[in-house]
Coordinates of C-alpha atoms in Angstrom, one line a residue:
Chain A
X97 CA 1.9 -27.8 -12.5
X98 CA -0.1 -28.4 -15.7
X99 CA 2.4 -26.0 -17.4
X100 CA 5.3 -28.3 -16.7
X101 CA 3.7 -31.2 -18.5
X102 CA 3.3 -28.9 -21.6
X103 CA 7.0 -28.4 -21.9
X104 CA 7.8 -32.1 -22.1
X105 CA 5.5 -32.4 -25.2
X106 CA 7.5 -29.7 -26.9
X107 CA 7.8 -31.4 -30.3
X108 CA 4.4 -30.2 -31.5
X109 CA 4.4 -26.7 -33.0
X110 CA 4.2 -24.2 -30.2
X111 CA 0.7 -23.5 -29.3
X112 CA -0.2 -20.3 -27.5
X113 CA 0.2 -21.9 -24.1
X114 CA 3.6 -23.5 -24.9
X115 CA 5.0 -20.2 -26.3
X116 CA 3.8 -18.6 -23.2
X117 CA 5.4 -21.2 -21.0
X118 CA 8.8 -21.1 -22.8
X119 CA 8.7 -17.3 -22.6
X120 CA 8.0 -17.6 -18.9
X121 CA 10.9 -20.0 -18.5
X122 CA 13.4 -17.4 -19.8
X123 CA 13.7 -16.0 -16.4
X124 CA 14.9 -18.6 -13.8
X125 CA 13.9 -16.2 -11.1
X126 CA 10.4 -16.2 -12.2
X127 CA 10.1 -20.0 -12.4
X128 CA 11.6 -20.3 -8.9
X129 CA 9.1 -17.7 -7.7
X130 CA 6.2 -19.6 -9.3
X131 CA 7.4 -22.8 -7.6
X132 CA 7.6 -21.0 -4.2
X133 CA 4.2 -19.5 -4.8
X134 CA 2.7 -22.9 -5.6
X135 CA 4.2 -24.4 -2.5
X136 CA 2.7 -21.6 -0.5
X137 CA -0.7 -22.1 -2.2
X138 CA -0.5 -25.8 -1.4
X139 CA 0.1 -25.0 2.3
X140 CA -2.6 -22.5 2.4
X141 CA -5.2 -24.7 0.9
X142 CA -4.3 -27.8 2.8
X143 CA -3.4 -26.0 6.1
X144 CA -5.4 -28.4 8.3
X145 CA -3.5 -31.4 6.9
X146 CA 0.0 -30.1 6.7
X147 CA 0.3 -28.2 10.0
X148 CA 1.5 -30.1 13.0
X149 CA -1.3 -29.0 15.3
X150 CA -4.5 -27.1 15.1
X151 CA -3.6 -23.7 16.6
X152 CA -7.2 -22.8 17.3
X153 CA -8.3 -26.1 18.9
X154 CA -8.4 -25.0 22.5
X155 CA -7.9 -28.6 23.7
X156 CA -4.5 -28.9 22.2
X157 CA -3.2 -25.5 23.2
X158 CA -1.6 -25.2 26.6
X159 CA -0.8 -21.9 28.3
X160 CA 2.2 -23.6 29.9
X161 CA 3.8 -23.7 26.5
X162 CA 3.6 -20.0 25.9
X163 CA 6.5 -18.1 24.4
X164 CA 8.7 -21.1 23.9
X165 CA 11.8 -20.5 21.7
X166 CA 12.0 -21.9 18.2
X167 CA 13.0 -25.6 18.3
X168 CA 12.1 -26.2 21.9
X169 CA 10.1 -29.2 23.1
X170 CA 7.2 -29.3 25.5
X171 CA 6.7 -32.0 28.2
X172 CA 5.0 -34.3 25.8
X173 CA 7.9 -34.2 23.4
X174 CA 6.2 -32.0 20.7
X175 CA 8.7 -29.8 19.0
X176 CA 7.8 -26.3 18.1
X177 CA 10.1 -25.5 15.2
X178 CA 9.2 -21.9 15.2
X179 CA 8.5 -21.5 18.9
X180 CA 5.1 -20.6 20.4
X181 CA 3.1 -17.4 20.8
X182 CA 1.8 -15.8 24.0
X183 CA -1.1 -18.3 24.2
X184 CA 1.1 -21.3 23.7
X185 CA 0.2 -21.9 20.1
X186 CA 2.6 -23.4 17.7
X187 CA 3.8 -20.6 15.5
X188 CA 4.4 -22.9 12.4
X189 CA 0.7 -24.1 12.5
X190 CA -0.5 -20.5 13.1
X191 CA 1.5 -19.3 10.1
X192 CA 0.0 -22.0 8.0
X193 CA -3.5 -21.1 9.0
X194 CA -2.6 -17.4 8.7
X195 CA -1.5 -18.0 5.1
X196 CA -4.8 -19.5 4.3
X197 CA -6.7 -16.4 5.6
X198 CA -4.3 -14.0 4.0
X199 CA -4.3 -15.6 0.6
X200 CA -8.0 -16.3 0.8
X201 CA -8.9 -12.7 1.5
X202 CA -6.4 -11.4 -1.0
X203 CA -7.4 -13.6 -3.8
X204 CA -11.2 -13.3 -3.2
X205 CA -11.1 -9.6 -3.0
X206 CA -8.9 -9.5 -6.1
X207 CA -11.3 -11.7 -8.2
X208 CA -14.3 -9.6 -7.2
X209 CA -12.5 -6.3 -7.9
X210 CA -11.3 -7.8 -11.2
X211 CA -14.9 -8.6 -12.3
X212 CA -16.3 -5.3 -11.2
X213 CA -13.4 -3.3 -12.6
X214 CA -13.4 -5.2 -15.9
X215 CA -17.1 -4.8 -16.3
X216 CA -16.9 -1.1 -15.7
X217 CA -13.8 -0.5 -17.8
X218 CA -14.9 -2.5 -20.7
X219 CA -18.4 -1.0 -20.9
X220 CA -16.9 2.5 -20.4
X221 CA -14.6 1.9 -23.3
X222 CA -17.4 0.3 -25.5
X223 CA -20.2 2.7 -24.8
X224 CA -18.2 5.9 -24.3
X225 CA -20.1 9.1 -23.8
X226 CA -21.2 10.4 -20.4
X227 CA -20.9 7.0 -18.8
X228 CA -17.3 6.8 -19.7
X229 CA -16.5 10.3 -18.5
X230 CA -18.3 9.8 -15.2
X231 CA -16.8 6.4 -14.3
X232 CA -13.3 7.4 -15.5
X233 CA -13.4 10.6 -13.4
X234 CA -14.3 8.5 -10.4
X235 CA -11.4 6.2 -11.2
X236 CA -9.0 9.2 -11.5
X237 CA -10.1 10.7 -8.2
X238 CA -9.8 7.3 -6.5
X239 CA -6.4 6.6 -7.8
X240 CA -5.1 9.9 -6.7
X241 CA -5.5 8.8 -3.0
X242 CA -3.1 6.2 -1.6
X243 CA -4.8 2.9 -1.2
X244 CA -4.0 2.7 2.5
X245 CA -5.9 5.8 3.1
X246 CA -8.9 4.7 1.1
X247 CA -9.0 1.4 3.1
X248 CA -8.6 3.3 6.4
X249 CA -11.5 5.5 5.5
X250 CA -13.8 2.6 4.5
X251 CA -12.9 0.5 7.6
X252 CA -13.2 3.6 9.9
X253 CA -16.8 4.0 8.6
X254 CA -17.9 0.4 8.4
X255 CA -16.0 -1.1 11.3
X256 CA -13.9 -4.2 11.1
X257 CA -14.7 -7.7 10.0
X258 CA -13.9 -10.2 7.3
X259 CA -16.5 -9.1 4.8
X260 CA -15.8 -5.4 5.5
X261 CA -12.1 -5.9 4.9
X262 CA -12.9 -7.7 1.6
X263 CA -15.3 -4.8 0.7
X264 CA -12.5 -2.3 1.5
X265 CA -10.0 -4.2 -0.5
X266 CA -12.4 -4.4 -3.5
X267 CA -13.2 -0.7 -3.4
X268 CA -9.6 0.1 -3.2
X269 CA -8.6 -2.2 -6.1
X270 CA -11.4 -2.0 -8.7
X271 CA -10.2 1.3 -10.0
X272 CA -6.9 -0.2 -11.2
X273 CA -8.7 -3.0 -13.1
X274 CA -11.2 -0.5 -14.6
X275 CA -8.3 1.6 -15.9
X276 CA -6.4 -1.3 -17.3
X277 CA -9.5 -2.8 -18.9
X278 CA -10.6 0.4 -20.5
X279 CA -7.1 1.2 -21.8
X280 CA -6.9 -2.2 -23.7
X281 CA -10.6 -2.2 -24.7
X282 CA -10.2 1.2 -26.4
X283 CA -7.6 -0.3 -28.7
X284 CA -9.7 -3.4 -29.4
X285 CA -12.9 -1.5 -29.9
X286 CA -11.7 0.0 -33.2
X287 CA -10.5 -3.3 -34.7
X288 CA -12.3 -4.9 -37.6
X289 CA -13.5 -7.9 -35.9
X290 CA -15.6 -5.7 -33.5
X291 CA -17.0 -4.0 -36.5
X292 CA -17.8 -7.3 -38.1
X293 CA -19.6 -8.4 -35.0
X294 CA -21.6 -5.2 -35.0
X295 CA -22.5 -5.7 -38.7
X296 CA -23.8 -9.2 -37.7
X297 CA -26.1 -7.3 -35.3
X298 CA -24.9 -9.1 -32.3
X299 CA -25.9 -7.7 -28.9
X300 CA -23.7 -5.3 -27.0
X301 CA -23.4 -7.7 -24.1
X302 CA -22.2 -10.5 -26.5
X303 CA -19.7 -8.3 -28.3
X304 CA -18.2 -7.1 -25.0
X305 CA -18.1 -10.5 -23.3
X306 CA -17.2 -12.8 -26.2
X307 CA -15.3 -10.6 -28.6
X308 CA -13.6 -7.7 -26.7
X309 CA -13.0 -9.3 -23.3
X310 CA -10.9 -12.3 -24.3
X311 CA -8.5 -9.9 -26.1
X312 CA -8.1 -7.7 -23.0
X313 CA -7.4 -10.5 -20.6
X314 CA -3.6 -10.4 -20.7
X315 CA -3.1 -6.9 -19.2
X316 CA -5.8 -7.7 -16.7
X317 CA -4.0 -10.8 -15.6
X318 CA -0.8 -8.9 -15.1
X319 CA -2.6 -6.2 -13.1
X320 CA -4.4 -8.9 -11.2
X321 CA -1.2 -10.6 -10.1
X322 CA 0.5 -7.5 -8.9
X323 CA -2.7 -6.2 -7.3
X324 CA -3.3 -9.4 -5.4
X325 CA 0.2 -9.1 -3.8
X326 CA -0.7 -5.6 -3.0
X327 CA -4.0 -6.6 -1.5
X328 CA -2.4 -9.2 0.7
X329 CA 0.1 -6.6 1.9
X330 CA -2.6 -4.1 2.5
X331 CA -4.8 -6.6 4.4
X332 CA -1.8 -7.5 6.6
X333 CA -1.2 -3.8 7.3
X334 CA -4.8 -3.2 8.2
X335 CA -5.0 -6.3 10.4
X336 CA -1.8 -5.2 12.1
X337 CA -3.3 -1.9 12.9
X338 CA -6.3 -3.7 14.3
X339 CA -8.7 -2.5 11.7
X340 CA -8.8 -5.4 9.4
X341 CA -9.7 -8.9 10.1
X342 CA -11.2 -9.9 13.6
X343 CA -9.2 -11.8 16.1
X344 CA -11.2 -15.0 15.1
X345 CA -9.7 -15.0 11.7
X346 CA -6.0 -14.5 12.4
X347 CA -4.2 -13.5 9.3
X348 CA -0.4 -13.1 9.0
X349 CA -0.8 -9.4 9.7
X350 CA -2.7 -10.1 13.0
X351 CA -0.1 -12.7 14.0
X352 CA 2.7 -10.0 13.5
X353 CA 0.6 -7.6 15.5
X354 CA 0.2 -10.1 18.3
X355 CA 3.9 -10.6 18.4
X356 CA 4.7 -6.9 18.5
X357 CA 3.9 -6.6 22.2
X358 CA 6.3 -9.4 23.1
X359 CA 9.1 -8.1 21.0
X360 CA 10.4 -5.7 23.6
X361 CA 11.1 -8.6 25.9
X362 CA 13.2 -10.2 23.2
X363 CA 10.7 -12.8 21.9
X364 CA 11.5 -12.1 18.3
X365 CA 10.0 -15.2 16.7
X366 CA 6.4 -14.3 17.3
X367 CA 6.6 -11.4 14.9
X368 CA 9.5 -12.4 12.7
X369 CA 8.4 -15.6 11.3
X370 CA 4.9 -14.6 10.2
X371 CA 6.5 -11.6 8.6
X372 CA 8.9 -13.8 6.6
X373 CA 6.0 -16.0 5.4
X374 CA 4.3 -12.8 4.3
X375 CA 7.4 -11.4 2.6
X376 CA 8.0 -14.6 0.7
X377 CA 4.4 -14.7 -0.5
X378 CA 4.4 -11.1 -1.7
X379 CA 7.9 -11.3 -3.3
X380 CA 7.0 -14.5 -5.1
X381 CA 3.7 -13.1 -6.5
X382 CA 5.5 -9.9 -7.5
X383 CA 8.2 -11.8 -9.3
X384 CA 5.8 -13.9 -11.2
X385 CA 3.8 -10.8 -12.0
X386 CA 6.9 -8.9 -13.3
X387 CA 7.6 -11.7 -15.6
X388 CA 4.0 -11.9 -16.9
X389 CA 4.2 -8.1 -17.6
X390 CA 7.4 -8.6 -19.6
X391 CA 5.9 -11.4 -21.6
X392 CA 2.7 -9.5 -22.4
X393 CA 4.4 -6.2 -23.1
X394 CA 4.3 -5.6 -26.8
X395 CA 7.3 -3.2 -26.7
X396 CA 9.5 -6.0 -25.5
X397 CA 8.2 -8.4 -28.1
X398 CA 10.9 -10.7 -29.4
Chain B
X162 CA -13.8 16.1 -4.4
X163 CA -13.7 16.7 -0.7
X164 CA -17.5 16.8 -0.7
X165 CA -17.7 13.2 -1.9
X166 CA -15.4 11.9 0.7
X167 CA -17.2 13.9 3.4
X168 CA -20.7 12.9 2.4
X169 CA -19.7 9.3 2.4
X170 CA -18.2 9.4 5.8
X171 CA -21.1 11.3 7.3
X172 CA -24.0 9.4 5.7
X173 CA -22.8 5.8 6.2
X174 CA -22.7 4.2 9.6
X175 CA -24.5 4.8 12.9
X176 CA -22.6 7.2 15.1
X177 CA -25.0 6.8 18.0
X178 CA -24.5 3.1 18.2
X179 CA -20.7 3.4 17.9
X180 CA -20.1 6.2 20.4
X181 CA -22.0 5.2 23.6
X182 CA -20.8 3.0 26.4
X183 CA -23.0 -0.1 26.2
X184 CA -23.3 0.0 30.0
X185 CA -24.8 3.5 30.1
X186 CA -28.5 3.8 31.0
X187 CA -31.2 5.3 28.8
X188 CA -31.2 8.8 30.4
X189 CA -27.4 8.9 30.0
X190 CA -27.6 7.8 26.4
X191 CA -30.2 10.4 25.6
X192 CA -28.2 13.1 27.2
X193 CA -25.1 12.2 25.3
X194 CA -27.0 12.0 22.0
X195 CA -28.4 15.5 22.6
X196 CA -25.1 17.0 23.6
X197 CA -23.4 15.8 20.5
X198 CA -26.3 16.9 18.3
X199 CA -26.8 13.3 17.1
X200 CA -30.6 13.5 17.6
X201 CA -31.0 15.8 14.6
X202 CA -31.5 14.5 11.1
X203 CA -28.3 13.7 9.2
X204 CA -28.9 16.3 6.7
X205 CA -29.2 19.0 9.4
X206 CA -26.0 17.8 11.1
X207 CA -24.3 18.0 7.8
X208 CA -25.5 21.5 7.2
X209 CA -24.3 22.6 10.6
X210 CA -21.0 20.9 9.9
X211 CA -20.6 22.6 6.6
X212 CA -21.5 26.1 8.1
X213 CA -19.0 25.5 10.9
X214 CA -16.4 24.1 8.6
X215 CA -16.4 27.3 6.5
X216 CA -15.7 29.2 9.7
X217 CA -12.7 26.9 10.3
X218 CA -14.5 24.7 12.9
X219 CA -14.5 21.0 12.1
X220 CA -16.3 20.0 15.3
X221 CA -15.1 18.9 18.7
X222 CA -13.4 15.6 19.5
X223 CA -15.7 13.4 21.5
X224 CA -12.8 12.0 23.5
X225 CA -10.6 15.0 24.1
X226 CA -13.4 17.6 24.2
X227 CA -11.2 19.9 22.2
X228 CA -11.7 21.2 18.6
X229 CA -10.7 18.4 16.2
X230 CA -8.8 20.9 14.0
X231 CA -6.7 22.1 16.9
X232 CA -5.8 18.5 17.8
X233 CA -4.8 17.7 14.3
X234 CA -2.8 20.9 13.8
X235 CA -1.0 20.2 17.0
X236 CA 0.2 16.9 15.7
X237 CA 0.7 17.9 12.1
X238 CA 4.4 19.2 12.6
X239 CA 5.5 15.7 13.9
X240 CA 4.1 14.1 10.9
X241 CA 5.4 16.6 8.5
X242 CA 8.9 16.4 9.9
X243 CA 8.8 12.6 9.7
X244 CA 7.6 12.7 6.1
X245 CA 10.0 15.3 5.0
X246 CA 12.9 13.7 6.7
X247 CA 12.1 10.4 5.1
X248 CA 11.7 12.1 1.7
X249 CA 15.1 13.4 2.2
X250 CA 16.5 10.0 2.9
X251 CA 14.7 8.6 -0.2
X252 CA 16.1 11.3 -2.5
X253 CA 19.6 11.5 -1.1
X254 CA 20.1 7.8 -1.2
X255 CA 17.8 6.8 -4.1
X256 CA 19.0 9.1 -6.8
X257 CA 22.8 8.3 -6.5
X258 CA 22.0 4.5 -6.3
X259 CA 19.6 4.6 -9.2
X260 CA 22.0 6.7 -11.4
X261 CA 24.8 4.3 -10.6
X262 CA 22.5 1.2 -11.4
X263 CA 21.5 3.0 -14.6
X264 CA 25.1 3.8 -15.7
X265 CA 26.4 0.3 -15.1
X266 CA 23.3 -1.9 -15.5
X267 CA 25.3 -5.2 -15.5
X268 CA 27.6 -4.7 -12.6
X269 CA 27.2 -6.8 -9.5
X270 CA 26.5 -3.8 -7.3
X271 CA 23.7 -2.6 -9.7
X272 CA 22.1 -6.0 -9.6
X273 CA 22.3 -5.9 -5.8
X274 CA 20.7 -2.5 -5.8
X275 CA 17.9 -3.6 -8.0
X276 CA 17.2 -6.7 -6.0
X277 CA 17.2 -4.6 -2.9
X278 CA 14.6 -2.3 -4.5
X279 CA 12.3 -5.2 -5.3
X280 CA 12.6 -6.3 -1.7
X281 CA 11.9 -2.7 -0.6
X282 CA 8.8 -2.7 -2.8
X283 CA 7.5 -5.9 -1.4
X284 CA 8.2 -5.6 2.3
X285 CA 5.2 -4.5 4.3
X286 CA 6.1 -1.2 6.0
X287 CA 4.9 -2.2 9.4
X288 CA 6.9 -5.4 9.5
X289 CA 10.1 -3.6 8.4
X290 CA 9.4 -1.2 11.3
X291 CA 9.3 -4.1 13.7
X292 CA 12.5 -5.6 12.4
X293 CA 14.2 -2.3 12.7
X294 CA 13.1 -1.8 16.3
X295 CA 14.1 -5.4 17.1
X296 CA 17.5 -5.0 15.7
X297 CA 18.6 -1.4 16.4
X298 CA 16.6 -0.9 19.7
X299 CA 16.1 -4.2 21.4
X300 CA 19.2 -6.1 20.1
X301 CA 21.8 -3.5 19.7
X302 CA 20.3 -0.8 21.8
X303 CA 21.6 2.0 19.6
X304 CA 18.6 3.9 18.9
X305 CA 15.4 4.6 20.8
X306 CA 12.2 3.1 19.4
X307 CA 9.3 5.2 20.7
X308 CA 8.3 8.8 20.9
X309 CA 9.8 12.0 19.4
X310 CA 12.5 12.7 21.8
X311 CA 13.6 16.2 22.8
X312 CA 12.4 19.0 20.6
X313 CA 13.9 22.5 20.1
X314 CA 12.6 25.6 18.3
X315 CA 14.5 27.5 15.8
X316 CA 13.0 30.1 13.4
X317 CA 9.6 29.4 14.8
X318 CA 9.7 25.8 13.9
X319 CA 9.6 23.2 16.6
X320 CA 11.2 20.0 15.5
X321 CA 13.1 17.0 16.6
X322 CA 15.7 17.5 13.9
X323 CA 17.4 20.2 15.9
X324 CA 18.4 18.2 18.8
X325 CA 20.7 15.1 18.9
X326 CA 18.2 13.2 20.9
X327 CA 15.4 14.1 18.5
X328 CA 17.5 13.0 15.6
X329 CA 18.2 9.7 17.1
X330 CA 14.5 9.3 17.6
X331 CA 13.5 10.2 14.1
X332 CA 16.1 8.1 12.3
X333 CA 14.4 4.7 12.6
X334 CA 10.8 5.7 11.8
X335 CA 12.0 8.0 8.9
X336 CA 14.1 5.3 7.4
X337 CA 11.2 2.9 7.7
X338 CA 8.8 5.2 6.0
X339 CA 11.4 6.1 3.4
X340 CA 12.2 2.5 2.4
X341 CA 9.2 2.2 0.0
X342 CA 9.9 5.6 -1.6
X343 CA 13.6 4.8 -1.8
X344 CA 12.8 1.8 -3.9
X345 CA 10.6 3.7 -6.4
X346 CA 13.1 6.6 -6.6
X347 CA 15.9 4.1 -7.4
X348 CA 13.8 2.5 -10.1
X349 CA 12.8 5.8 -11.6
X350 CA 16.3 7.1 -11.5
X351 CA 17.7 4.0 -13.2
X352 CA 15.1 3.9 -15.9
X353 CA 15.7 7.7 -16.6
X354 CA 19.4 7.3 -16.6
X355 CA 19.3 4.4 -19.0
X356 CA 17.2 6.5 -21.4
X357 CA 19.0 9.7 -21.2
X358 CA 22.5 8.4 -21.4
X359 CA 21.8 7.3 -25.0
X360 CA 20.7 10.7 -26.0
X361 CA 22.7 12.8 -28.6
X362 CA 23.3 15.6 -26.2
X363 CA 25.1 13.3 -23.8
X364 CA 27.3 12.1 -26.7
X365 CA 27.9 15.7 -27.7
X366 CA 28.9 16.6 -24.1
X367 CA 31.3 13.7 -24.2
X368 CA 32.7 14.8 -27.5
X369 CA 33.2 18.3 -26.1
X370 CA 35.5 16.6 -23.6
X371 CA 33.5 17.4 -20.5
X372 CA 34.3 15.4 -17.5
X373 CA 32.1 12.5 -16.6
X374 CA 31.0 14.0 -13.3
X375 CA 30.0 17.3 -15.0
X376 CA 28.1 15.3 -17.7
X377 CA 26.1 13.5 -14.9
X378 CA 25.6 16.6 -12.8
X379 CA 24.6 19.0 -15.5
X380 CA 23.2 17.0 -18.4
X381 CA 21.9 13.8 -16.9
X382 CA 20.5 14.7 -13.5
X383 CA 18.6 17.7 -14.9
X384 CA 16.8 15.5 -17.4
X385 CA 16.0 12.6 -15.1
X386 CA 14.6 14.9 -12.5
X387 CA 11.2 15.6 -14.3
X388 CA 9.6 12.2 -13.7
X389 CA 11.2 11.9 -10.3
X390 CA 9.9 15.3 -9.1
X391 CA 6.4 14.4 -10.3
X392 CA 6.4 11.1 -8.5
X393 CA 7.9 12.5 -5.4
X394 CA 5.4 15.3 -5.2
X395 CA 2.4 13.0 -5.6
X396 CA 3.9 10.4 -3.4
X397 CA 4.5 12.9 -0.6
X398 CA 0.8 12.7 0.1
X399 CA 1.1 8.8 0.3
X400 CA 4.0 9.3 2.7
X401 CA 1.7 11.2 5.0
X402 CA -0.9 8.5 4.6
X403 CA 1.5 5.7 5.2
X404 CA 2.9 7.5 8.2
X405 CA -0.3 6.2 10.0
X406 CA 1.4 2.8 10.0
X407 CA 4.9 3.9 10.9
X408 CA 3.6 6.2 13.6
X409 CA 1.6 3.4 15.1
X410 CA 4.7 1.1 15.1
X411 CA 7.1 3.7 16.5
X412 CA 4.5 5.4 18.8
X413 CA 5.3 8.7 17.0
X414 CA 3.0 11.4 18.2
X415 CA 1.8 12.6 14.8
X416 CA -1.6 12.9 13.2
X417 CA -1.4 9.4 11.8
X418 CA -1.4 7.9 15.3
X419 CA -4.1 10.3 16.1
X420 CA -6.4 9.0 13.4
X421 CA -5.8 5.4 14.3
X422 CA -6.6 6.1 17.9
X423 CA -9.6 8.1 16.8
X424 CA -10.8 5.2 14.7
X425 CA -10.4 2.8 17.7
X426 CA -12.2 5.3 20.0
X427 CA -14.8 6.0 17.4
X428 CA -14.0 9.7 17.7
X429 CA -15.9 10.7 14.5
X430 CA -15.1 14.4 14.4
X431 CA -11.4 13.7 14.4
X432 CA -11.8 11.2 11.6
X433 CA -13.8 13.5 9.5
X434 CA -11.5 16.5 10.1
X435 CA -8.4 14.4 9.4
X436 CA -9.9 13.3 6.1
X437 CA -10.8 16.9 5.2
X438 CA -7.2 18.0 5.9
X439 CA -5.7 15.1 4.0
X440 CA -7.8 15.9 1.0
X441 CA -6.7 19.5 1.2
X442 CA -3.1 18.4 1.4
X443 CA -3.5 16.3 -1.6
X444 CA -5.1 19.0 -3.7
X445 CA -2.4 21.4 -2.8
X446 CA 0.3 18.9 -3.6
X447 CA -1.2 18.2 -7.0
X448 CA -1.1 21.9 -7.7
X449 CA 2.5 22.3 -6.5
X450 CA 3.6 19.4 -8.6
X451 CA 1.9 20.9 -11.7
X452 CA 3.7 24.2 -11.1
X453 CA 7.0 22.6 -10.4
X454 CA 6.5 20.5 -13.6
X455 CA 6.3 23.6 -15.8
X456 CA 9.3 25.1 -14.0
X457 CA 11.4 22.1 -14.8
X458 CA 10.2 21.3 -18.2
X459 CA 9.9 24.3 -20.5
X460 CA 7.9 22.3 -23.1
X461 CA 5.0 22.1 -20.7
X462 CA 5.1 25.8 -20.2
X463 CA 5.1 26.6 -23.9
X464 CA 2.2 24.3 -24.5
X465 CA 0.3 26.0 -21.7
X466 CA 0.8 29.5 -23.1
X467 CA -0.1 28.8 -26.7

């Protein structure tokens, strides 16, 4: 939302942020996607305040209300816009809470993976030598396996749980960040400002963190957006399979999985609506990510 | 490479804890531990595993009591036929759609195709599977949603594709599995087409007066195939990996369902054996893709020789 304020003060010569924002606005789809994403983020963060009921407060959930159709009312006159699930929970509220879990796990694992991947990638590029060969070989090996398989292996070994799912997602994703970070750091490393910093006898850590890293951030952000969407989808898949998050932390994937058993009896809403929420989330993040990639892509520089 | 995966799986975690019924008494527990050889040190277990593995024995399933390898091999044809069939769908729909979108990038149909491919990229496989079941099986009742249907054997291959019933069973899961690949094939074909169509040899072919269909078939398709073949080859492995999800949704009796069940039941030998086989498949696929690459692109071959 801060970005919108920036456009209104457009008279000043375009700063980095303003140019970025006006580039971003070139695609109406991306702006729409960003708006949708911000709405979803708002819902996820403030789920306890915006959702009609607390789906996990046992006092307010009544088994008598189970599997109500969307838009139906219970005896007390509460309307369930998206119906209720097998235990009589309001689907709309469950989706809001599920968004919270899905986005939280996705974003948290993304950030951790970004930090680890960037650290490995940047230092691999900076120091080179055996360290680089070793880490990049690991990255290559890991990237040759599909992420779902990696995550399955990790969860099969460790068992399920919130922190284990996050560990699995981090382990799956860090390699992408490491590769992106190394690729851009290799270019930056040979530029004069790095040489100048080295002549000033600055420490390696300082050169990496204060000089190289800020210049490598753009590609990392792009990878980060797309990877976060991927992580959310992966987490949903794992939870659907019953290997990801435990039943106490119901993410969207778990909600869809719960609805799967009712689907054969025609109760479509229990699976469909969480899926649509998931789809909207992923599509909006992907569209924003695509636009970011176009902005940062030097080959498309206008 | 397979060693890394294997060592990781074998050293981490506590199989004893995971395997035994919590209600069993101490004697029972000790008997089971001894029977499974879990009282030995991990290094020793690993040694025995490796010795046996080289003789083609990847251990016995804790649940089925049969050799893990046999169980997986039994289920492999189902997975393979599913993966191949969905690859077929992805290629036979993806390339024409992608080439069309590349030839007429601004037409309405092309835009629809591209929007569809973004959607196909973003939609989680398992959810699409559910939607397909809901629409075609529950709502319309056209296609069955679970199992493999009748199988028939021709030329020593047992497959569902040879019977009408089997075909109706394979269609939904294969389409579901193909959707993600379909999107990437469309994107690749479109990008390739847009690049190739501007080349001089296409202009020359047009100047020669070749018909448009011939230009597309001979000059264009051949040149866009290289990246597509690479990606398809590498992604065939990921099709097999993703089939775990599709197989679970559609109750397809393949090895993906087996591994998921094995993870539920904590059937370690199957998990380990499955991973070994998957690694083998991946290494083989990489090799095949490399070979195909040099067949398709003479430049690679020349570089290799010199």
